[in-house]
Coordinates of C-alpha atoms in Angstrom, one line a residue:
M1 CA 25.9 16.1 -3.3
E2 CA 28.4 13.4 -2.6
K3 CA 28.5 12.5 -6.3
E4 CA 29.3 16.1 -7.1
V5 CA 32.4 16.0 -5.0
E6 CA 33.7 12.9 -6.7
M7 CA 33.7 14.3 -10.2
G8 CA 37.1 15.5 -11.4
F9 CA 38.2 17.3 -8.3
E10 CA 41.9 16.2 -8.5
N11 CA 42.2 17.4 -12.2
S12 CA 41.1 20.9 -11.4
N13 CA 43.9 21.9 -8.8
E14 CA 46.3 23.1 -11.5
D15 CA 43.7 25.1 -13.3
F16 CA 42.5 26.7 -10.1
A17 CA 45.9 27.7 -9.0
K18 CA 46.5 29.4 -12.3
M19 CA 43.2 31.3 -12.2
L20 CA 43.7 32.3 -8.6
E21 CA 47.1 33.6 -9.4
E22 CA 45.7 35.7 -12.3
H23 CA 42.9 36.9 -10.1
E24 CA 45.2 38.1 -7.4
S25 CA 47.6 39.7 -9.8
K26 CA 44.8 41.8 -11.1
Q27 CA 43.7 42.7 -7.7
S28 CA 47.2 43.7 -6.7
A29 CA 47.5 45.9 -9.7
S30 CA 44.3 47.7 -8.7
R31 CA 44.2 50.3 -6.0
V32 CA 41.8 52.6 -4.3
V33 CA 42.5 56.3 -4.2
D34 CA 40.8 59.5 -3.5
G35 CA 39.8 61.5 -6.5
V36 CA 38.2 65.1 -7.0
I37 CA 35.3 65.6 -9.4
V38 CA 36.5 68.4 -11.6
E39 CA 33.7 68.3 -14.3
I40 CA 30.3 66.8 -15.1
Q41 CA 29.9 66.6 -18.9
D42 CA 26.5 66.6 -20.7
D43 CA 24.9 64.5 -17.9
E44 CA 26.8 61.4 -19.2
R45 CA 30.3 61.3 -17.8
V46 CA 32.3 62.7 -14.9
L47 CA 35.9 63.8 -15.0
V48 CA 37.8 62.9 -11.8
D49 CA 41.3 64.1 -10.9
V50 CA 43.3 61.1 -9.4
G51 CA 46.7 62.8 -9.5
Q52 CA 47.7 61.5 -12.8
K53 CA 48.6 63.2 -16.1
Q54 CA 45.0 62.8 -17.2
E55 CA 41.7 62.7 -15.4
G56 CA 39.8 59.4 -15.1
I57 CA 36.3 59.2 -16.6
L58 CA 33.3 57.9 -14.6
N59 CA 29.9 57.0 -16.1
I60 CA 27.5 59.4 -14.4
N61 CA 25.3 56.6 -13.2
E62 CA 28.0 55.6 -10.7
I63 CA 27.3 58.7 -8.7
K64 CA 23.5 58.8 -8.8
D65 CA 21.1 57.3 -6.3
L66 CA 18.2 54.9 -7.0
E67 CA 15.9 57.8 -7.9
G68 CA 18.4 59.2 -10.4
N69 CA 19.6 62.1 -8.3
L70 CA 23.3 63.1 -8.2
K71 CA 25.0 62.1 -4.8
Y72 CA 28.1 64.2 -5.5
N73 CA 28.9 67.6 -7.2
V74 CA 32.0 69.3 -8.8
G75 CA 34.7 69.7 -6.1
D76 CA 33.6 66.7 -4.0
T77 CA 36.2 64.0 -3.2
I78 CA 35.2 60.4 -3.8
K79 CA 36.8 57.0 -3.6
V80 CA 37.6 55.4 -6.9
L81 CA 39.4 52.2 -8.0
I82 CA 42.2 52.5 -10.6
S83 CA 42.2 49.2 -12.4
G84 CA 44.6 50.2 -15.3
Y85 CA 45.2 52.7 -18.0
R86 CA 44.1 53.3 -21.6
N87 CA 46.3 55.7 -23.5
E88 CA 47.7 57.0 -20.3
R89 CA 44.2 57.8 -19.0
P90 CA 43.4 55.9 -15.8
I91 CA 40.5 53.5 -15.9
I92 CA 38.5 54.2 -12.8
S93 CA 35.3 53.0 -11.0
H94 CA 33.6 54.5 -8.0
K95 CA 31.3 51.4 -7.5
K96 CA 34.2 49.1 -7.5
A97 CA 35.9 51.2 -4.9
I98 CA 32.9 51.0 -2.7
S99 CA 32.7 47.2 -3.4
K100 CA 36.3 47.0 -2.3
Q101 CA 35.6 48.9 0.8
K102 CA 32.6 46.6 1.7
V103 CA 34.9 43.5 1.2
K104 CA 37.4 45.1 3.6
E105 CA 34.7 45.8 6.2
F106 CA 33.3 42.3 5.7
I107 CA 36.7 40.6 6.3
E108 CA 37.4 42.8 9.4
K109 CA 34.0 42.0 10.8
N110 CA 34.2 38.2 10.3
R111 CA 38.0 37.6 10.4
E112 CA 37.8 35.1 13.2
N113 CA 35.2 32.8 11.6
L114 CA 35.7 33.2 7.9
D115 CA 36.8 29.6 7.5
E116 CA 33.5 28.4 8.9
M117 CA 31.2 30.8 7.1
I118 CA 28.8 29.7 4.5
I119 CA 28.3 32.5 2.0
E120 CA 24.8 32.8 0.5
G121 CA 24.7 34.9 -2.6
V122 CA 23.5 35.6 -6.1
V123 CA 25.5 35.5 -9.4
V124 CA 25.6 39.1 -10.6
G125 CA 28.4 38.8 -13.3
K126 CA 30.8 36.6 -15.1
N127 CA 34.3 36.9 -16.4
K128 CA 36.7 34.6 -18.1
G129 CA 37.9 33.1 -14.9
G130 CA 34.7 32.6 -13.0
Y131 CA 31.6 34.3 -11.4
I132 CA 31.0 37.4 -9.4
V133 CA 28.7 36.5 -6.5
E134 CA 27.0 39.2 -4.3
N135 CA 25.3 38.7 -0.9
E136 CA 22.5 40.6 0.5
E137 CA 24.8 43.3 2.0
G138 CA 26.2 44.0 -1.4
V139 CA 29.5 42.4 -0.6
Q140 CA 31.1 40.7 -3.8
F141 CA 33.0 37.5 -3.9
F142 CA 34.8 35.8 -6.7
L143 CA 33.8 32.1 -7.6
P144 CA 36.4 30.6 -10.0
N145 CA 35.0 28.3 -12.5
S146 CA 37.0 25.3 -11.1
Q147 CA 35.4 25.9 -7.8
S148 CA 31.8 26.5 -9.0
Y149 CA 31.0 22.9 -9.8
F150 CA 28.1 23.7 -11.9
K151 CA 26.9 21.0 -14.3
T152 CA 25.9 23.7 -16.7
P153 CA 27.0 27.4 -16.8
A154 CA 25.2 29.4 -14.2
Q155 CA 23.0 32.3 -15.3
T156 CA 22.8 35.8 -13.7
G157 CA 20.5 35.6 -10.8
K158 CA 21.3 32.0 -9.7
R159 CA 21.4 31.6 -6.0
L160 CA 24.2 29.6 -4.4
S161 CA 25.9 28.6 -1.2
A162 CA 29.7 28.4 -0.9
K163 CA 32.7 28.5 1.6
V164 CA 35.5 31.0 1.8
L165 CA 38.5 29.7 0.1
K166 CA 41.0 32.6 0.2
V167 CA 41.3 36.2 1.2
G168 CA 43.3 38.5 -0.9
E169 CA 46.8 39.9 0.4
N170 CA 45.4 43.4 0.9
D171 CA 42.1 42.2 2.5
D172 CA 40.2 43.6 -0.5
S173 CA 39.0 40.3 -2.2
I174 CA 37.4 37.1 -1.2
V175 CA 37.7 33.9 -3.3
I176 CA 34.8 31.3 -2.5
S177 CA 34.3 27.7 -3.4
R178 CA 31.1 25.9 -3.9
K179 CA 33.0 22.7 -4.3
K180 CA 34.6 23.0 -0.8
L181 CA 31.1 23.4 0.7
I182 CA 29.7 20.4 -1.2
Q183 CA 32.7 18.4 -0.1
E184 CA 32.4 19.3 3.6
V185 CA 28.5 18.7 3.6
A186 CA 29.0 15.3 2.0
Q187 CA 31.6 14.4 4.5
K188 CA 29.5 15.5 7.4
R189 CA 26.6 13.8 6.0
R190 CA 28.5 10.5 5.8
Q191 CA 29.7 10.9 9.4
I192 CA 26.2 11.6 10.7
I193 CA 24.7 8.7 8.8
E194 CA 27.5 6.3 10.0
T195 CA 26.9 7.5 13.6
L196 CA 23.1 7.0 13.3
M197 CA 23.5 3.5 11.8
N198 CA 26.3 2.4 14.3
E199 CA 24.9 3.7 17.5
G200 CA 21.2 3.3 16.8
Q201 CA 20.4 6.8 18.1
I202 CA 17.0 8.1 18.5
V203 CA 17.1 11.8 17.1
E204 CA 14.6 14.4 16.5
G205 CA 13.9 15.5 13.0
T206 CA 11.7 17.9 11.0
V207 CA 9.2 16.7 8.5
K208 CA 10.2 18.3 5.3
K209 CA 7.9 16.7 2.7
I210 CA 4.9 14.4 2.8
T211 CA 4.2 11.9 -0.2
N212 CA 1.7 9.1 -0.7
Y213 CA 4.3 6.6 0.2
G214 CA 5.9 8.2 3.2
M215 CA 7.6 11.3 4.3
F216 CA 11.1 12.9 4.2
V217 CA 12.5 13.9 7.6
E218 CA 15.6 16.1 8.1
V219 CA 17.8 14.8 11.0
A220 CA 20.7 17.3 10.5
P221 CA 21.5 20.2 8.0
H222 CA 21.5 18.6 4.6
V223 CA 20.8 15.1 6.0
E224 CA 17.3 13.7 5.0
G225 CA 15.9 10.3 5.2
L226 CA 12.6 8.6 4.1
V227 CA 10.1 7.3 6.6
H228 CA 8.2 4.8 4.6
Y229 CA 4.5 4.6 5.5
N230 CA 5.2 1.0 6.8
E231 CA 7.6 2.6 9.4
I232 CA 5.2 5.1 10.9
S233 CA 3.1 2.9 13.1
Y234 CA 2.8 -0.7 14.2
K235 CA -0.7 -0.6 12.9
G236 CA 0.8 -1.3 9.4
P237 CA 0.7 1.1 6.3
V238 CA -0.8 4.5 7.3
N239 CA -1.4 7.7 5.4
P240 CA 1.3 10.1 6.8
A241 CA -0.8 13.1 5.9
K242 CA -3.4 11.9 8.3
Y243 CA -1.1 12.3 11.3
F244 CA 1.6 14.8 10.3
Q245 CA 2.2 18.1 8.7
E246 CA 5.3 19.7 7.1
G247 CA 7.4 21.3 9.9
D248 CA 6.3 18.8 12.5
K249 CA 9.1 17.5 14.9
V250 CA 9.3 13.7 15.1
N251 CA 11.6 11.3 16.8
V252 CA 13.2 8.7 14.3
K253 CA 15.8 6.1 14.2
A254 CA 18.0 5.2 11.3
I255 CA 17.2 1.6 10.1
D256 CA 19.1 1.3 6.7
F257 CA 21.5 3.2 4.3
D258 CA 21.8 2.3 0.6
Q259 CA 25.4 3.5 -0.2
E260 CA 24.8 2.8 -3.9
K261 CA 21.7 5.0 -4.1
N262 CA 22.9 7.3 -1.2
R263 CA 19.5 6.8 0.5
L264 CA 18.8 6.9 4.2
S265 CA 15.8 5.0 5.6
L266 CA 14.2 6.1 9.0
S267 CA 11.6 4.7 11.3
I268 CA 9.3 6.3 13.7
K269 CA 7.8 3.0 15.0
A270 CA 11.3 1.7 15.8
T271 CA 11.7 4.4 18.4
Q272 CA 8.8 3.0 20.4
P273 CA 8.3 -0.3 22.2
D274 CA 6.6 -3.0 20.2
P275 CA 3.0 -3.2 21.5
W276 CA 2.6 -6.7 20.2
E277 CA 5.3 -7.8 22.6
E278 CA 3.8 -6.0 25.4
I279 CA 0.3 -7.7 25.0
K280 CA 1.8 -11.2 25.0
G281 CA 0.2 -13.0 27.8
E282 CA -1.9 -10.0 28.6
L283 CA -4.7 -10.6 26.2
D284 CA -6.6 -13.9 25.5
P285 CA -9.5 -15.0 23.4
G286 CA -12.6 -14.3 25.4
D287 CA -11.3 -11.1 26.9
V288 CA -13.6 -8.0 26.6
I289 CA -11.8 -4.8 25.5
N290 CA -12.8 -1.2 24.8
V291 CA -11.8 0.0 21.3
T292 CA -12.3 2.8 18.9
I293 CA -13.4 2.4 15.2
S294 CA -10.5 3.8 13.2
N295 CA -11.5 2.9 9.7
I296 CA -14.5 1.3 7.9
E297 CA -14.2 -0.9 4.8
P298 CA -16.9 -2.8 2.8
Y299 CA -15.8 -6.1 4.5
G300 CA -15.6 -4.7 8.1
A301 CA -14.0 -2.2 10.4
F302 CA -10.7 -1.7 11.9
V303 CA -10.6 -1.1 15.7
D304 CA -7.8 0.8 17.6
L305 CA -6.8 -0.5 21.1
G306 CA -5.2 2.8 21.7
N307 CA -1.6 1.4 21.9
D308 CA -0.8 1.3 18.1
I309 CA -2.4 -2.0 17.7
E310 CA -5.3 -2.5 15.3
G311 CA -7.7 -5.4 15.0
L312 CA -10.3 -6.4 12.5
L313 CA -14.0 -6.4 13.3
H314 CA -15.4 -8.3 10.3
I315 CA -18.9 -7.6 9.1
S316 CA -19.9 -11.2 10.1
E317 CA -18.9 -10.3 13.7
M318 CA -21.0 -7.1 13.8
T319 CA -24.5 -8.6 13.8
W320 CA -26.4 -11.8 14.0
D321 CA -28.2 -11.0 10.7
K322 CA -27.6 -13.8 8.2
R323 CA -27.6 -11.2 5.4
P324 CA -25.7 -8.2 7.0
K325 CA -25.7 -4.8 5.4
H326 CA -22.8 -2.4 5.0
P327 CA -20.6 -2.0 8.1
K328 CA -21.6 1.8 8.3
E329 CA -25.1 0.6 9.2
Y330 CA -23.7 -0.8 12.5
V331 CA -20.7 1.3 13.5
Q332 CA -19.2 4.8 12.7
E333 CA -15.6 6.0 12.7
G334 CA -14.6 7.4 16.0
Q335 CA -17.1 5.2 17.9
Q336 CA -16.0 3.6 21.1
L337 CA -17.4 0.3 22.0
D338 CA -16.8 -3.0 23.8
V339 CA -15.8 -6.1 21.8
E340 CA -14.7 -9.6 22.6
V341 CA -11.3 -11.0 21.5
I342 CA -11.9 -14.0 19.3
E343 CA -8.4 -14.5 17.9
I344 CA -5.0 -13.1 18.8
D345 CA -1.6 -14.0 17.3
P346 CA 1.3 -11.5 18.3
E347 CA 3.7 -13.4 16.1
K348 CA 1.6 -12.8 12.9
R349 CA 0.3 -9.4 14.3
K350 CA -3.2 -10.6 13.9
L351 CA -6.1 -9.6 16.1
R352 CA -9.8 -10.4 15.4
V353 CA -12.6 -9.2 17.6
S354 CA -16.4 -9.7 17.7
L355 CA -19.3 -7.3 18.6
K356 CA -22.1 -9.7 18.1
S357 CA -20.8 -12.1 20.7
L358 CA -21.7 -9.5 23.3
L359 CA -25.2 -8.8 21.9
P360 CA -28.2 -11.0 22.8
K361 CA -28.5 -13.9 20.4
P362 CA -31.6 -13.3 18.4
F363 CA -32.6 -17.0 18.2
E364 CA -32.4 -17.4 22.0
E365 CA -34.5 -14.2 22.3
F366 CA -37.0 -15.6 19.9
L367 CA -37.4 -18.8 21.9
K368 CA -38.3 -16.8 25.0
N369 CA -41.1 -15.0 23.2
Y370 CA -42.5 -17.5 20.6
K371 CA -43.4 -21.1 20.3
E372 CA -44.7 -23.6 17.7
G373 CA -48.3 -22.9 16.8
D374 CA -48.1 -19.0 17.5
V375 CA -49.8 -16.8 14.9
V376 CA -47.7 -13.8 14.3
E377 CA -47.1 -11.0 11.7
G378 CA -43.8 -10.6 10.1
E379 CA -42.0 -8.6 7.4
V380 CA -40.9 -10.1 4.1
T381 CA -37.2 -9.6 3.8
S382 CA -36.4 -11.5 0.7
L383 CA -38.0 -13.6 -2.0
T384 CA -36.7 -16.7 -3.7
D385 CA -37.9 -19.4 -6.2
F386 CA -38.8 -21.7 -3.3
G387 CA -40.4 -19.2 -0.9
A388 CA -40.1 -16.2 1.2
F389 CA -38.0 -15.2 4.2
V390 CA -40.1 -13.4 6.9
R391 CA -38.6 -11.4 9.8
I392 CA -40.1 -12.2 13.2
G393 CA -38.5 -10.1 15.9
N394 CA -34.8 -10.2 15.0
V395 CA -34.8 -13.6 13.4
E396 CA -36.0 -14.8 10.0
G397 CA -38.2 -17.9 9.2
L398 CA -38.8 -19.6 5.8
L399 CA -42.3 -19.5 4.4
H400 CA -42.0 -22.3 1.8
N401 CA -44.1 -22.1 -1.3
Q402 CA -46.1 -25.3 -0.5
D403 CA -47.1 -23.7 2.8
F404 CA -48.0 -20.3 1.2
S405 CA -51.3 -21.2 -0.4
W406 CA -53.8 -24.2 -0.8
E407 CA -53.6 -23.7 -4.4
K408 CA -51.1 -26.0 -6.0
G409 CA -48.2 -24.4 -8.0
Q410 CA -48.5 -21.0 -6.3
K411 CA -45.3 -19.2 -5.5
A412 CA -44.8 -16.6 -2.8
K413 CA -42.8 -14.3 -4.9
D414 CA -45.8 -13.8 -7.3
H415 CA -48.0 -12.5 -4.5
L416 CA -45.6 -10.8 -2.1
Q417 CA -42.9 -8.0 -2.2
V418 CA -40.0 -7.2 0.1
G419 CA -41.4 -5.1 2.9
D420 CA -44.8 -6.5 2.9
R421 CA -46.4 -7.5 6.2
V422 CA -47.8 -11.0 6.3
E423 CA -49.6 -13.1 8.9
V424 CA -48.1 -16.6 9.4
K425 CA -48.2 -19.4 11.9
I426 CA -45.0 -20.8 13.4
A427 CA -45.1 -24.3 12.1
H428 CA -41.8 -25.7 13.3
I429 CA -38.8 -24.6 15.3
D430 CA -35.5 -26.5 14.6
R431 CA -33.5 -25.6 17.8
E432 CA -30.4 -27.5 16.8
N433 CA -30.0 -25.8 13.5
E434 CA -31.7 -22.6 14.6
K435 CA -34.3 -22.7 11.7
I436 CA -37.9 -21.7 11.7
S437 CA -40.6 -22.9 9.4
L438 CA -43.7 -20.8 8.7
N439 CA -47.2 -21.5 7.4
R440 CA -49.6 -19.2 5.9
K441 CA -52.1 -21.6 4.3
S442 CA -53.0 -23.1 7.7
L443 CA -54.6 -19.8 8.5
L444 CA -56.7 -19.9 5.4
E445 CA -59.9 -22.1 4.9
S446 CA -58.7 -25.2 3.0
P447 CA -60.5 -26.8 0.0
L448 CA -61.0 -29.8 2.2
E449 CA -62.6 -27.7 4.8
K450 CA -65.1 -26.4 2.3
F451 CA -65.7 -29.9 1.0
A452 CA -66.3 -31.2 4.6
K453 CA -69.1 -28.7 5.0
E454 CA -71.2 -30.5 2.4
H455 CA -69.9 -34.0 2.7
K456 CA -69.5 -36.4 5.6
V457 CA -68.2 -40.0 6.1
G458 CA -70.4 -42.5 4.4
D459 CA -71.5 -40.3 1.5
I460 CA -71.1 -41.8 -1.9
V461 CA -68.8 -39.7 -4.3
K462 CA -67.5 -40.1 -7.7
G463 CA -64.0 -39.1 -8.9
T464 CA -61.4 -39.4 -11.5
V465 CA -58.1 -41.3 -11.1
K466 CA -55.4 -38.7 -10.7
D467 CA -52.4 -40.9 -9.8
I468 CA -51.6 -44.5 -9.1
K469 CA -49.1 -45.3 -6.3
D470 CA -47.7 -48.6 -4.8
F471 CA -49.9 -48.1 -1.8
G472 CA -53.1 -47.1 -3.5
V473 CA -54.8 -44.7 -6.0
F474 CA -55.4 -40.9 -5.7
V475 CA -58.7 -39.7 -7.0
S476 CA -59.7 -36.2 -7.7
L477 CA -63.1 -35.4 -6.3
D478 CA -63.4 -31.7 -6.5
E479 CA -61.1 -28.7 -7.3
N480 CA -58.0 -29.0 -5.1
V481 CA -59.6 -32.0 -3.2
D482 CA -58.1 -35.4 -3.6
A483 CA -59.0 -38.7 -1.8
L484 CA -56.9 -41.8 -1.4
I485 CA -58.1 -45.2 -2.1
R486 CA -55.9 -47.6 -0.4
N487 CA -55.0 -50.9 -2.0
E488 CA -57.2 -52.9 0.4
D489 CA -60.1 -50.5 -0.3
L490 CA -60.0 -51.1 -4.2
P491 CA -61.8 -54.6 -4.6
P492 CA -63.7 -55.5 -6.5
I493 CA -61.8 -53.1 -8.9
K494 CA -58.5 -54.6 -10.1
K495 CA -55.7 -52.0 -9.7
E496 CA -53.7 -53.2 -12.7
E497 CA -56.6 -52.4 -15.0
L498 CA -56.9 -48.8 -13.9
Q499 CA -55.6 -45.9 -15.8
K500 CA -55.5 -42.1 -15.1
G501 CA -58.7 -40.6 -16.0
N502 CA -60.9 -43.6 -15.1
E503 CA -64.0 -42.7 -13.1
L504 CA -64.5 -44.4 -9.8
E505 CA -67.3 -44.4 -7.3
G506 CA -66.8 -45.0 -3.6
V507 CA -67.8 -44.1 -0.2
I508 CA -66.1 -41.5 2.0
S509 CA -64.4 -43.4 4.7
F510 CA -62.3 -40.8 6.5
I511 CA -62.0 -37.0 6.7
D512 CA -59.3 -35.2 8.7
T513 CA -59.4 -31.4 7.9
K514 CA -56.7 -30.6 10.4
N515 CA -54.1 -32.7 8.6
N516 CA -55.8 -32.3 5.1
K517 CA -56.5 -36.0 4.7
L518 CA -59.5 -37.7 2.8
R519 CA -59.9 -41.3 2.1
M520 CA -62.6 -43.2 0.2
S521 CA -63.4 -47.0 -0.2
I522 CA -64.9 -48.9 -3.1
R523 CA -64.9 -52.0 -0.9
K524 CA -67.1 -50.3 1.6
L525 CA -69.5 -49.2 -1.1
Q526 CA -69.7 -52.8 -2.3
R527 CA -70.6 -54.0 1.1
M528 CA -73.2 -51.2 1.5
K529 CA -74.8 -52.5 -1.8
E530 CA -74.7 -56.1 -0.5
K531 CA -76.5 -55.0 2.7
E532 CA -79.1 -53.2 0.7
A533 CA -79.7 -56.5 -1.3
L534 CA -80.0 -58.6 1.7
S535 CA -82.5 -56.1 3.1
E536 CA -84.7 -56.5 0.1
I537 CA -84.6 -60.3 0.3
N538 CA -86.0 -60.1 3.8
Q539 CA -89.0 -58.0 2.6
E540 CA -89.7 -60.0 -0.6
D541 CA -90.4 -63.8 -0.6
K542 CA -89.7 -65.0 -4.0
T543 CA -86.7 -66.5 -5.7
T544 CA -83.6 -67.9 -4.1
L545 CA -81.2 -65.9 -2.0
G546 CA -78.4 -66.5 -4.6
D547 CA -80.5 -65.3 -7.5
I548 CA -81.6 -62.1 -5.7
I549 CA -78.1 -61.3 -4.8
K550 CA -76.9 -62.0 -8.3
D551 CA -79.6 -59.9 -9.7
K552 CA -78.8 -57.0 -7.5
L553 CA -75.1 -57.2 -8.2
E554 CA -75.8 -57.2 -11.9
K555 CA -77.8 -54.1 -11.5

């Protein structure tokens, strides 16, 4: 509106004075008189005697009501306006006379405050000099072109506001100015904004419009400012539609005015004490506070302390689960709960809280209820290439592939599905790292246990070389049963001459089904054969001892 005032106002003074003079000249030449209806002709025109040489002629519609009925008859006296003459016949109008009368009454009624009045009206006509504007009471005003301040010519029906500029000498006409109103409004707006900016006043405003980036608030007539969504709350950016409606009353404070863009910036949060300053020294890490869940996001939830401060409850601080679900699985919007402060920085306006720190720690609960060696049933929660994770109580343990089955090369994911129940033994508890190792195959009969039912220490067995190590040789005796021949148990066999697949014979020297260990010895077998040979010598008295032994060994 201020820009409208600045456009060409000085250059229009001369034109306005000229048009105003012409308008007043026409008004002074016109006069209202009493006339007598002398004839109504063909339902089209009315002859009225106004005391001149010839009667004036009215269009019959000027004396009809809205329903088309005549309001006057021949002989009735009516008010008419004589605006000029044509061939000595007076030009008259009953409606214009009535309009003049309304103007007089309007002036008389509002004489004391005409200068302060704002005229609200509609354009009902236009002439060379300007516009005819009519208010709701039917009072007509003249708006000169130079005072209209329209960017483009106004059409009939356009609504406008203006100030009274001049009253005619006979109190029968009123000249109005839209430009004057615009100028006064702009000046008042500048004064109000200057006062708001200089004095830092807190004023009450009305929410006029809400957008996705803030809301416009009217702090005085024709004075609006934007409350950006960052200036609504100390919480940070908020959706204004969530807290306000158009028409709401709010307290605001002016924080900036861009003179170039003519924009006023307002703030709601600036009218309130900074809550971050208030909690300095009042809240420390480790404090337990009651909060309300205000918003839930995939990565966590925001909690409201109730004093325009929000903190973050990250998903990792909601539960002790190593693979947490969506935050909605643990909290709901509007829920009130206690949390522990784990980080607070008023300068950075940062607050982090934890829920799980107030909950029992699952691993500690597990230690109270379980120990190594316990056989338990758990639920498979996930499967990997190296094993399966099984939930026991509120913790998870790892069932590694090598502890799943006695059959070599078997993988848990090929036999189990998520959600399956499986019986396992707690093999190891790592208290320091809070890890649990599980074992399933120890609950099953091992191949060695089956083998031990049919064999015992001292039995002679045969096997195939499976692997050669620095400390000995592994021999495959049966399906999934391997025996170790230590280096010292190999003689008289030479290790360097062995190859995978070679068949060896030895005697079982050690069986440990609990630890799944089996050892055999060729050396012991050799000694056994030597003892047998000696035994035969004692029974047979023939050849020399050396020959007998040699003979036996060759066999």
